[in-house]
mmCIF file of C-alpha atoms in Angstrom:
data_model
loop_
_atom_site.group_PDB
_atom_site.id
_atom_site.type_symbol
_atom_site.label_atom_id
_atom_site.label_comp_id
_atom_site.label_asym_id
_atom_site.label_seq_id
_atom_site.Cartn_x
_atom_site.Cartn_y
_atom_site.Cartn_z
ATOM 1 C CA UNK A 77 92.286 98.037 86.581
ATOM 2 C CA UNK A 78 96.136 97.162 87.815
ATOM 3 C CA UNK A 79 95.457 97.690 91.512
ATOM 4 C CA UNK A 80 98.418 100.253 91.382
ATOM 5 C CA UNK A 81 97.042 103.858 92.249
ATOM 6 C CA UNK A 82 99.178 107.115 92.408
ATOM 7 C CA UNK A 83 98.249 110.130 93.891
ATOM 8 C CA UNK A 84 97.826 113.459 93.115
ATOM 9 C CA UNK A 85 96.685 113.150 89.160
ATOM 10 C CA UNK A 86 97.735 116.302 88.640
ATOM 11 C CA UNK A 87 99.912 118.990 89.972
ATOM 12 C CA UNK A 88 101.558 122.036 89.415
ATOM 13 C CA UNK A 89 104.684 123.378 90.591
ATOM 14 C CA UNK A 90 106.879 126.282 90.323
ATOM 15 C CA UNK A 91 110.654 126.201 89.493
ATOM 16 C CA UNK A 92 112.899 125.344 92.428
ATOM 17 C CA UNK A 93 110.206 123.564 94.474
ATOM 18 C CA UNK A 94 110.324 120.422 95.775
ATOM 19 C CA UNK A 95 107.465 117.764 95.141
ATOM 20 C CA UNK A 96 106.516 114.283 96.581
ATOM 21 C CA UNK A 97 104.732 111.831 94.363
ATOM 22 C CA UNK A 98 102.943 108.816 96.061
ATOM 23 C CA UNK A 99 102.181 105.406 94.613
ATOM 24 C CA UNK A 100 100.312 102.610 96.408
ATOM 25 C CA UNK A 101 101.413 99.361 94.723
ATOM 26 C CA UNK A 102 99.303 95.779 94.404
ATOM 27 C CA UNK A 103 99.308 94.273 97.998
ATOM 28 C CA UNK A 104 102.048 91.945 97.828
ATOM 29 C CA UNK A 105 104.154 93.217 95.399
ATOM 30 C CA UNK A 106 107.621 94.033 96.801
ATOM 31 C CA UNK A 107 109.166 95.479 93.699
ATOM 32 C CA UNK A 108 108.027 99.162 92.593
ATOM 33 C CA UNK A 109 109.825 101.262 90.074
ATOM 34 C CA UNK A 110 109.269 104.905 88.572
ATOM 35 C CA UNK A 111 109.498 106.136 85.247
ATOM 36 C CA UNK A 112 109.056 109.612 83.809
ATOM 37 C CA UNK A 113 107.365 109.882 80.433
ATOM 38 C CA UNK A 114 107.800 113.156 78.642
ATOM 39 C CA UNK A 115 104.741 114.052 76.156
ATOM 40 C CA UNK A 116 105.133 111.917 72.866
ATOM 41 C CA UNK A 117 107.720 109.629 74.520
ATOM 42 C CA UNK A 118 108.075 106.393 75.982
ATOM 43 C CA UNK A 119 108.643 106.005 79.658
ATOM 44 C CA UNK A 120 112.251 106.310 80.971
ATOM 45 C CA UNK A 121 113.242 104.569 83.866
ATOM 46 C CA UNK A 122 114.006 106.457 86.970
ATOM 47 C CA UNK A 123 115.018 103.862 89.661
ATOM 48 C CA UNK A 124 113.638 100.708 91.246
ATOM 49 C CA UNK A 125 113.306 99.647 94.951
ATOM 50 C CA UNK A 126 113.147 96.165 96.035
ATOM 51 C CA UNK A 127 112.266 95.223 99.755
ATOM 52 C CA UNK A 128 112.852 99.014 100.753
ATOM 53 C CA UNK A 129 116.054 99.295 98.991
ATOM 54 C CA UNK A 130 117.165 100.772 95.753
ATOM 55 C CA UNK A 131 118.375 98.340 93.454
ATOM 56 C CA UNK A 132 118.852 99.895 90.053
ATOM 57 C CA UNK A 133 119.127 103.397 88.909
ATOM 58 C CA UNK A 134 118.639 104.975 85.427
ATOM 59 C CA UNK A 135 120.192 108.243 84.141
ATOM 60 C CA UNK A 136 118.497 110.881 86.246
ATOM 61 C CA UNK A 137 120.500 113.096 88.685
ATOM 62 C CA UNK A 138 120.292 112.633 92.759
ATOM 63 C CA UNK A 139 117.802 115.039 92.752
ATOM 64 C CA UNK A 140 115.176 112.652 92.179
ATOM 65 C CA UNK A 141 115.225 110.245 95.051
ATOM 66 C CA UNK A 142 112.374 107.709 96.601
ATOM 67 C CA UNK A 143 111.370 105.714 99.299
ATOM 68 C CA UNK A 144 109.592 102.536 99.798
ATOM 69 C CA UNK A 145 107.810 101.321 102.564
ATOM 70 C CA UNK A 146 106.856 98.204 104.181
ATOM 71 C CA UNK A 147 103.034 98.493 103.388
ATOM 72 C CA UNK A 148 103.761 98.452 99.728
ATOM 73 C CA UNK A 149 103.632 102.245 99.429
ATOM 74 C CA UNK A 150 106.394 104.357 97.706
ATOM 75 C CA UNK A 151 107.491 107.827 96.934
ATOM 76 C CA UNK A 152 108.935 109.907 94.343
ATOM 77 C CA UNK A 153 110.764 112.836 95.512
ATOM 78 C CA UNK A 154 112.138 115.777 93.199
ATOM 79 C CA UNK A 155 114.068 118.826 94.593
ATOM 80 C CA UNK A 156 114.847 121.879 93.020
ATOM 81 C CA UNK A 157 112.423 121.295 90.437
ATOM 82 C CA UNK A 158 113.427 122.562 86.688
ATOM 83 C CA UNK A 159 111.090 122.873 83.512
ATOM 84 C CA UNK A 160 112.209 119.945 81.900
ATOM 85 C CA UNK A 161 111.235 118.167 84.998
ATOM 86 C CA UNK A 162 107.261 118.500 83.497
ATOM 87 C CA UNK A 163 105.936 115.228 82.410
ATOM 88 C CA UNK A 164 103.792 112.059 83.461
ATOM 89 C CA UNK A 165 105.302 110.069 86.096
ATOM 90 C CA UNK A 166 104.652 106.201 86.547
ATOM 91 C CA UNK A 167 105.035 103.737 89.192
ATOM 92 C CA UNK A 168 104.720 100.219 88.348
ATOM 93 C CA UNK A 169 104.775 97.201 90.746
ATOM 94 C CA UNK A 170 105.847 93.655 90.488
ATOM 95 C CA UNK A 171 106.655 90.533 92.713
ATOM 96 C CA UNK A 172 110.082 89.767 92.383
ATOM 97 C CA UNK A 173 110.512 86.368 94.124
ATOM 98 C CA UNK A 174 113.357 85.076 91.896
ATOM 99 C CA UNK A 175 111.537 82.159 90.899
ATOM 100 C CA UNK A 176 108.296 83.347 89.109
ATOM 101 C CA UNK A 177 108.307 86.770 88.475
ATOM 102 C CA UNK A 178 104.966 88.933 87.664
ATOM 103 C CA UNK A 179 104.869 91.563 85.060
ATOM 104 C CA UNK A 180 104.820 95.096 85.987
ATOM 105 C CA UNK A 181 101.620 96.870 86.392
ATOM 106 C CA UNK A 182 101.490 100.603 86.120
ATOM 107 C CA UNK A 183 99.675 103.055 87.792
ATOM 108 C CA UNK A 184 97.701 105.876 85.981
ATOM 109 C CA UNK A 185 100.315 108.422 86.481
ATOM 110 C CA UNK A 186 100.733 111.778 88.054
ATOM 111 C CA UNK A 187 101.141 114.769 85.471
ATOM 112 C CA UNK A 188 103.400 117.346 86.728
ATOM 113 C CA UNK A 189 103.772 120.420 85.420
ATOM 114 C CA UNK A 190 106.523 122.990 86.432
ATOM 115 C CA UNK A 191 106.163 126.463 85.716
ATOM 116 C CA UNK B 289 124.331 103.635 72.282
ATOM 117 C CA UNK B 290 122.101 100.530 72.740
ATOM 118 C CA UNK B 291 118.151 101.633 72.414
ATOM 119 C CA UNK B 292 114.753 100.329 71.613
ATOM 120 C CA UNK B 293 112.982 101.881 68.900
ATOM 121 C CA UNK B 294 109.884 101.554 66.715
ATOM 122 C CA UNK B 295 109.769 101.532 63.019
ATOM 123 C CA UNK B 296 106.702 103.400 62.319
ATOM 124 C CA UNK B 297 105.269 105.976 64.502
ATOM 125 C CA UNK B 298 101.843 106.010 63.304
ATOM 126 C CA UNK B 299 99.530 103.062 61.902
ATOM 127 C CA UNK B 300 95.838 103.194 60.727
ATOM 128 C CA UNK B 301 94.026 100.374 59.865
ATOM 129 C CA UNK B 302 90.421 99.415 59.149
ATOM 130 C CA UNK B 303 88.272 97.859 61.720
ATOM 131 C CA UNK B 304 88.317 94.352 61.229
ATOM 132 C CA UNK B 305 91.730 94.216 59.564
ATOM 133 C CA UNK B 306 95.090 92.715 61.312
ATOM 134 C CA UNK B 307 97.455 94.876 62.794
ATOM 135 C CA UNK B 308 101.401 94.689 63.017
ATOM 136 C CA UNK B 309 103.672 96.906 65.067
ATOM 137 C CA UNK B 310 107.228 96.382 64.794
ATOM 138 C CA UNK B 311 110.010 97.289 67.027
ATOM 139 C CA UNK B 312 113.778 97.030 67.035
ATOM 140 C CA UNK B 313 116.025 96.787 69.682
ATOM 141 C CA UNK B 314 119.637 96.547 69.851
ATOM 142 C CA UNK B 315 120.700 95.204 73.417
ATOM 143 C CA UNK B 316 121.629 91.461 72.631
ATOM 144 C CA UNK B 317 121.961 90.960 76.428
ATOM 145 C CA UNK B 318 118.124 91.529 76.777
ATOM 146 C CA UNK B 319 116.090 88.424 77.442
ATOM 147 C CA UNK B 320 112.725 89.785 78.368
ATOM 148 C CA UNK B 321 110.510 91.787 76.177
ATOM 149 C CA UNK B 322 106.925 93.347 76.873
ATOM 150 C CA UNK B 323 104.287 95.188 74.654
ATOM 151 C CA UNK B 324 102.287 97.681 76.558
ATOM 152 C CA UNK B 325 99.159 99.988 75.545
ATOM 153 C CA UNK B 326 98.842 103.032 76.668
ATOM 154 C CA UNK B 327 95.366 104.849 76.075
ATOM 155 C CA UNK B 328 95.262 108.670 76.752
ATOM 156 C CA UNK B 329 95.589 109.639 80.160
ATOM 157 C CA UNK B 330 96.358 106.142 81.415
ATOM 158 C CA UNK B 331 99.252 104.320 82.296
ATOM 159 C CA UNK B 332 100.481 101.468 79.949
ATOM 160 C CA UNK B 333 98.658 98.384 80.133
ATOM 161 C CA UNK B 334 100.342 94.906 79.919
ATOM 162 C CA UNK B 335 99.477 93.139 76.706
ATOM 163 C CA UNK B 336 101.884 90.544 76.087
ATOM 164 C CA UNK B 337 105.430 89.475 77.039
ATOM 165 C CA UNK B 338 108.010 86.804 75.607
ATOM 166 C CA UNK B 339 111.306 85.636 77.142
ATOM 167 C CA UNK B 340 114.220 85.344 74.811
ATOM 168 C CA UNK B 341 114.174 81.592 74.764
ATOM 169 C CA UNK B 342 110.964 81.910 73.023
ATOM 170 C CA UNK B 343 110.412 83.041 69.242
ATOM 171 C CA UNK B 344 106.205 83.029 69.373
ATOM 172 C CA UNK B 345 103.810 83.578 72.141
ATOM 173 C CA UNK B 346 100.022 83.963 71.807
ATOM 174 C CA UNK B 347 97.366 85.793 73.608
ATOM 175 C CA UNK B 348 93.846 86.561 73.327
ATOM 176 C CA UNK B 349 93.587 88.299 69.508
ATOM 177 C CA UNK B 350 97.440 89.315 69.979
ATOM 178 C CA UNK B 351 100.865 87.397 69.043
ATOM 179 C CA UNK B 352 104.489 88.615 69.772
ATOM 180 C CA UNK B 353 107.216 87.426 67.630
ATOM 181 C CA UNK B 354 110.707 87.707 68.405
ATOM 182 C CA UNK B 355 113.568 87.285 66.095
ATOM 183 C CA UNK B 356 116.840 87.341 67.890
ATOM 184 C CA UNK B 357 118.866 87.186 64.840
ATOM 185 C CA UNK B 358 117.943 90.480 63.808
ATOM 186 C CA UNK B 359 116.882 91.786 67.154
ATOM 187 C CA UNK B 360 113.156 92.422 66.040
ATOM 188 C CA UNK B 361 109.910 92.198 67.655
ATOM 189 C CA UNK B 362 106.369 92.431 66.476
ATOM 190 C CA UNK B 363 102.722 92.914 67.879
ATOM 191 C CA UNK B 364 99.956 91.314 65.749
ATOM 192 C CA UNK B 365 96.528 92.230 66.951
ATOM 193 C CA UNK B 366 93.742 89.975 64.871
ATOM 194 C CA UNK B 367 90.773 91.731 63.948
ATOM 195 C CA UNK B 368 91.371 95.151 65.201
ATOM 196 C CA UNK B 369 88.723 96.766 66.696
ATOM 197 C CA UNK B 370 88.095 100.399 67.614
ATOM 198 C CA UNK B 371 89.122 99.829 71.266
ATOM 199 C CA UNK B 372 92.558 98.888 70.319
ATOM 200 C CA UNK B 373 93.335 102.482 69.154
ATOM 201 C CA UNK B 374 95.922 103.492 71.504
ATOM 202 C CA UNK B 375 99.937 103.992 71.522
ATOM 203 C CA UNK B 376 101.824 100.787 71.889
ATOM 204 C CA UNK B 377 105.188 100.501 73.173
ATOM 205 C CA UNK B 378 107.779 97.498 73.117
ATOM 206 C CA UNK B 379 110.018 97.486 76.263
ATOM 207 C CA UNK B 380 113.083 95.362 76.670
ATOM 208 C CA UNK B 381 114.797 94.488 79.766
ATOM 209 C CA UNK B 382 117.147 91.781 81.550
ATOM 210 C CA UNK B 383 115.744 89.618 84.266
ATOM 211 C CA UNK B 384 118.442 89.331 87.144
ATOM 212 C CA UNK B 385 118.429 86.133 88.790
ATOM 213 C CA UNK B 386 117.306 87.275 91.994
ATOM 214 C CA UNK B 387 115.250 90.518 91.827
ATOM 215 C CA UNK B 388 112.522 91.450 89.401
ATOM 216 C CA UNK B 389 114.414 93.757 86.942
ATOM 217 C CA UNK B 390 111.717 96.226 85.942
ATOM 218 C CA UNK B 391 114.288 98.870 84.537
ATOM 219 C CA UNK B 392 112.632 98.372 81.142
ATOM 220 C CA UNK B 393 113.795 100.492 78.116
ATOM 221 C CA UNK B 394 110.942 101.727 76.333
ATOM 222 C CA UNK B 395 110.647 102.942 72.511
ATOM 223 C CA UNK B 396 109.221 105.992 71.583
ATOM 224 C CA UNK B 397 105.701 104.220 70.630
ATOM 225 C CA UNK B 398 103.406 103.724 67.656
ATOM 226 C CA UNK B 399 99.984 105.422 67.531
ATOM 227 C CA UNK B 400 97.306 102.701 66.246
ATOM 228 C CA UNK B 401 94.084 104.612 64.723
ATOM 229 C CA UNK B 402 91.560 101.889 64.039
ATOM 230 C CA UNK B 403 88.659 103.256 61.232
ATOM 231 C CA UNK B 404 85.314 102.202 61.651
#
Protein backbone atom coordinates (compact mmCIF):
# COMPACT_ATOMS: atom_id res chain seq x y z
CA UNK A 1 0.00 0.00 0.00
CA UNK A 2 1.22 3.48 -0.88
CA UNK A 3 -0.62 5.38 1.82
CA UNK A 4 -2.34 7.50 -0.82
CA UNK A 5 -6.10 7.10 -1.03
CA UNK A 6 -8.54 8.50 -3.54
CA UNK A 7 -12.28 8.83 -3.50
CA UNK A 8 -14.56 7.89 -5.00
CA UNK A 9 -13.19 4.86 -6.84
CA UNK A 10 -15.76 5.12 -9.61
CA UNK A 11 -17.99 7.95 -10.75
CA UNK A 12 -20.45 8.53 -13.58
CA UNK A 13 -21.29 12.08 -14.61
CA UNK A 14 -23.27 13.71 -17.39
CA UNK A 15 -21.68 15.97 -19.96
CA UNK A 16 -21.68 19.58 -18.77
CA UNK A 17 -21.66 18.71 -15.08
CA UNK A 18 -18.95 19.47 -12.58
CA UNK A 19 -16.99 16.90 -10.56
CA UNK A 20 -14.70 16.96 -7.54
CA UNK A 21 -12.23 14.17 -6.95
CA UNK A 22 -10.38 13.78 -3.67
CA UNK A 23 -7.00 12.54 -2.61
CA UNK A 24 -5.47 11.93 0.78
CA UNK A 25 -1.70 12.01 0.63
CA UNK A 26 0.83 10.26 2.80
CA UNK A 27 1.28 12.10 6.07
CA UNK A 28 4.00 14.71 5.74
CA UNK A 29 3.99 14.74 1.95
CA UNK A 30 3.87 18.38 0.90
CA UNK A 31 3.66 17.81 -2.84
CA UNK A 32 0.73 16.37 -4.73
CA UNK A 33 0.31 15.90 -8.45
CA UNK A 34 -2.71 14.91 -10.49
CA UNK A 35 -2.64 12.83 -13.64
CA UNK A 36 -5.20 11.82 -16.24
CA UNK A 37 -4.86 8.35 -17.71
CA UNK A 38 -6.97 7.52 -20.73
CA UNK A 39 -7.61 3.87 -21.47
CA UNK A 40 -4.56 2.17 -22.93
CA UNK A 41 -2.30 5.18 -22.43
CA UNK A 42 0.22 6.44 -19.94
CA UNK A 43 -0.72 9.03 -17.32
CA UNK A 44 -0.61 12.68 -18.40
CA UNK A 45 0.38 15.39 -15.97
CA UNK A 46 -2.42 17.83 -15.09
CA UNK A 47 -0.87 19.95 -12.36
CA UNK A 48 1.16 19.90 -9.16
CA UNK A 49 0.70 21.57 -5.80
CA UNK A 50 3.44 22.31 -3.32
CA UNK A 51 2.51 23.65 0.11
CA UNK A 52 -0.98 24.58 -1.10
CA UNK A 53 0.14 26.49 -4.17
CA UNK A 54 0.10 25.35 -7.77
CA UNK A 55 3.69 25.17 -9.01
CA UNK A 56 3.38 23.36 -12.31
CA UNK A 57 0.71 22.68 -14.89
CA UNK A 58 0.43 20.46 -17.93
CA UNK A 59 -1.49 21.03 -21.12
CA UNK A 60 -4.97 21.06 -19.61
CA UNK A 61 -7.59 23.82 -19.88
CA UNK A 62 -8.54 26.09 -16.97
CA UNK A 63 -11.70 24.10 -16.29
CA UNK A 64 -9.34 21.67 -14.57
CA UNK A 65 -8.49 23.19 -11.21
CA UNK A 66 -7.24 22.00 -7.88
CA UNK A 67 -6.77 22.67 -4.21
CA UNK A 68 -4.34 21.38 -1.63
CA UNK A 69 -5.12 21.58 2.07
CA UNK A 70 -2.87 21.74 5.15
CA UNK A 71 -3.97 18.26 6.24
CA UNK A 72 -2.28 16.69 3.17
CA UNK A 73 -5.54 16.22 1.30
CA UNK A 74 -6.25 17.65 -2.10
CA UNK A 75 -8.98 18.02 -4.70
CA UNK A 76 -9.23 17.97 -8.45
CA UNK A 77 -12.19 19.89 -9.86
CA UNK A 78 -13.36 19.62 -13.43
CA UNK A 79 -16.05 21.94 -14.76
CA UNK A 80 -18.18 21.58 -17.87
CA UNK A 81 -17.37 17.90 -18.28
CA UNK A 82 -16.79 16.59 -21.77
CA UNK A 83 -16.98 13.03 -23.02
CA UNK A 84 -13.20 13.01 -23.53
CA UNK A 85 -12.73 13.65 -19.82
CA UNK A 86 -13.61 10.00 -19.23
CA UNK A 87 -10.44 8.52 -17.77
CA UNK A 88 -8.68 7.25 -14.67
CA UNK A 89 -7.58 10.18 -12.53
CA UNK A 90 -4.54 9.56 -10.38
CA UNK A 91 -3.00 11.58 -7.62
CA UNK A 92 0.59 11.14 -6.52
CA UNK A 93 2.17 12.49 -3.37
CA UNK A 94 5.78 13.00 -2.44
CA UNK A 95 7.99 14.91 -0.09
CA UNK A 96 9.78 17.83 -1.65
CA UNK A 97 12.44 19.01 0.71
CA UNK A 98 14.91 20.28 -1.83
CA UNK A 99 17.56 18.12 -0.25
CA UNK A 100 16.31 14.57 -0.37
CA UNK A 101 13.17 14.21 -2.40
CA UNK A 102 11.13 11.06 -2.25
CA UNK A 103 9.63 9.27 -5.18
CA UNK A 104 5.99 9.82 -6.02
CA UNK A 105 3.47 7.40 -4.55
CA UNK A 106 0.24 6.96 -6.50
CA UNK A 107 -3.23 6.31 -5.28
CA UNK A 108 -5.46 3.69 -6.88
CA UNK A 109 -7.23 6.28 -8.97
CA UNK A 110 -10.79 7.42 -9.60
CA UNK A 111 -12.44 6.06 -12.73
CA UNK A 112 -14.56 8.86 -14.18
CA UNK A 113 -17.07 8.12 -16.90
CA UNK A 114 -18.81 11.00 -18.65
CA UNK A 115 -21.99 10.12 -20.52
CA UNK B 1 7.76 17.62 -29.87
CA UNK B 2 9.70 15.82 -27.22
CA UNK B 3 8.19 12.65 -25.89
CA UNK B 4 8.72 9.53 -23.90
CA UNK B 5 7.95 6.31 -25.65
CA UNK B 6 8.46 2.59 -25.58
CA UNK B 7 9.82 0.32 -28.27
CA UNK B 8 7.40 -2.56 -27.79
CA UNK B 9 3.77 -2.39 -26.71
CA UNK B 10 3.65 -6.03 -25.57
CA UNK B 11 6.14 -8.54 -24.26
CA UNK B 12 5.51 -12.19 -23.49
CA UNK B 13 8.05 -14.23 -21.56
CA UNK B 14 8.25 -17.64 -19.96
CA UNK B 15 8.23 -17.87 -16.20
CA UNK B 16 11.80 -17.91 -14.93
CA UNK B 17 13.24 -16.10 -17.93
CA UNK B 18 14.66 -12.59 -17.77
CA UNK B 19 12.61 -9.72 -19.17
CA UNK B 20 13.90 -6.56 -20.76
CA UNK B 21 11.60 -3.59 -21.33
CA UNK B 22 12.93 -0.68 -23.32
CA UNK B 23 12.14 3.00 -23.37
CA UNK B 24 13.32 5.94 -25.47
CA UNK B 25 13.28 9.52 -24.33
CA UNK B 26 14.06 12.66 -26.26
CA UNK B 27 14.32 15.45 -23.68
CA UNK B 28 18.02 15.86 -23.00
CA UNK B 29 17.19 18.08 -20.01
CA UNK B 30 15.54 15.21 -18.13
CA UNK B 31 17.64 14.19 -15.17
CA UNK B 32 15.46 11.71 -13.35
CA UNK B 33 13.87 8.55 -14.69
CA UNK B 34 11.45 6.17 -13.08
CA UNK B 35 9.91 2.82 -13.88
CA UNK B 36 6.40 2.10 -12.72
CA UNK B 37 4.36 -1.09 -12.73
CA UNK B 38 0.61 -0.85 -13.10
CA UNK B 39 -1.68 -3.78 -12.49
CA UNK B 40 -5.25 -3.80 -13.65
CA UNK B 41 -7.45 -1.52 -11.57
CA UNK B 42 -4.57 -0.06 -9.61
CA UNK B 43 -2.43 3.03 -9.68
CA UNK B 44 1.18 2.93 -10.87
CA UNK B 45 3.57 1.37 -8.40
CA UNK B 46 7.13 2.63 -8.11
CA UNK B 47 9.72 0.01 -9.10
CA UNK B 48 13.04 1.74 -9.42
CA UNK B 49 14.50 5.10 -10.35
CA UNK B 50 17.76 6.43 -11.65
CA UNK B 51 19.31 9.86 -11.87
CA UNK B 52 21.15 11.09 -14.91
CA UNK B 53 24.52 10.97 -13.14
CA UNK B 54 24.27 7.18 -13.06
CA UNK B 55 24.11 4.58 -15.82
CA UNK B 56 22.99 1.58 -13.81
CA UNK B 57 21.03 0.91 -10.68
CA UNK B 58 19.98 -2.39 -9.18
CA UNK B 59 17.10 -3.32 -6.97
CA UNK B 60 15.56 -6.57 -5.93
CA UNK B 61 15.39 -8.63 -9.17
CA UNK B 62 15.29 -5.41 -11.20
CA UNK B 63 17.98 -3.38 -12.89
CA UNK B 64 17.59 -0.09 -14.70
CA UNK B 65 20.10 0.95 -17.32
CA UNK B 66 20.42 4.47 -18.63
CA UNK B 67 22.25 5.33 -21.82
CA UNK B 68 22.28 9.10 -22.12
CA UNK B 69 24.19 9.03 -25.39
CA UNK B 70 21.28 7.47 -27.23
CA UNK B 71 18.62 8.56 -24.74
CA UNK B 72 17.58 5.05 -23.90
CA UNK B 73 16.31 3.49 -20.71
CA UNK B 74 15.73 -0.17 -19.98
CA UNK B 75 14.25 -2.24 -17.20
CA UNK B 76 15.55 -5.73 -16.64
CA UNK B 77 13.57 -8.16 -14.53
CA UNK B 78 15.40 -11.29 -13.47
CA UNK B 79 13.63 -14.64 -13.10
CA UNK B 80 10.29 -13.22 -14.19
CA UNK B 81 7.33 -14.46 -12.17
CA UNK B 82 3.58 -14.56 -12.96
CA UNK B 83 3.12 -11.74 -10.45
CA UNK B 84 5.24 -9.54 -12.69
CA UNK B 85 2.51 -9.53 -15.32
CA UNK B 86 1.40 -5.91 -15.65
CA UNK B 87 1.86 -2.79 -17.75
CA UNK B 88 5.23 -1.13 -17.25
CA UNK B 89 5.76 2.59 -17.77
CA UNK B 90 8.90 4.60 -17.94
CA UNK B 91 8.67 8.22 -16.90
CA UNK B 92 11.04 11.13 -17.11
CA UNK B 93 11.22 14.46 -15.38
CA UNK B 94 13.54 17.28 -14.49
CA UNK B 95 14.08 17.70 -10.79
CA UNK B 96 14.14 21.33 -9.80
CA UNK B 97 16.44 22.51 -7.10
CA UNK B 98 13.76 23.52 -4.63
CA UNK B 99 10.58 21.59 -5.24
CA UNK B 100 10.03 17.94 -5.85
CA UNK B 101 9.07 18.03 -9.48
CA UNK B 102 6.48 15.40 -10.18
CA UNK B 103 5.41 16.57 -13.64
CA UNK B 104 6.55 13.29 -15.02
CA UNK B 105 6.06 12.41 -18.65
CA UNK B 106 5.03 8.83 -19.19
CA UNK B 107 5.30 6.59 -22.17
CA UNK B 108 2.38 4.56 -23.43
CA UNK B 109 3.49 1.47 -21.54
CA UNK B 110 4.51 -2.10 -22.29
CA UNK B 111 2.25 -4.96 -21.30
CA UNK B 112 4.30 -7.81 -19.87
CA UNK B 113 2.70 -11.23 -19.85
CA UNK B 114 4.42 -14.07 -18.03
CA UNK B 115 3.53 -17.56 -19.20
CA UNK B 116 3.68 -20.36 -16.63
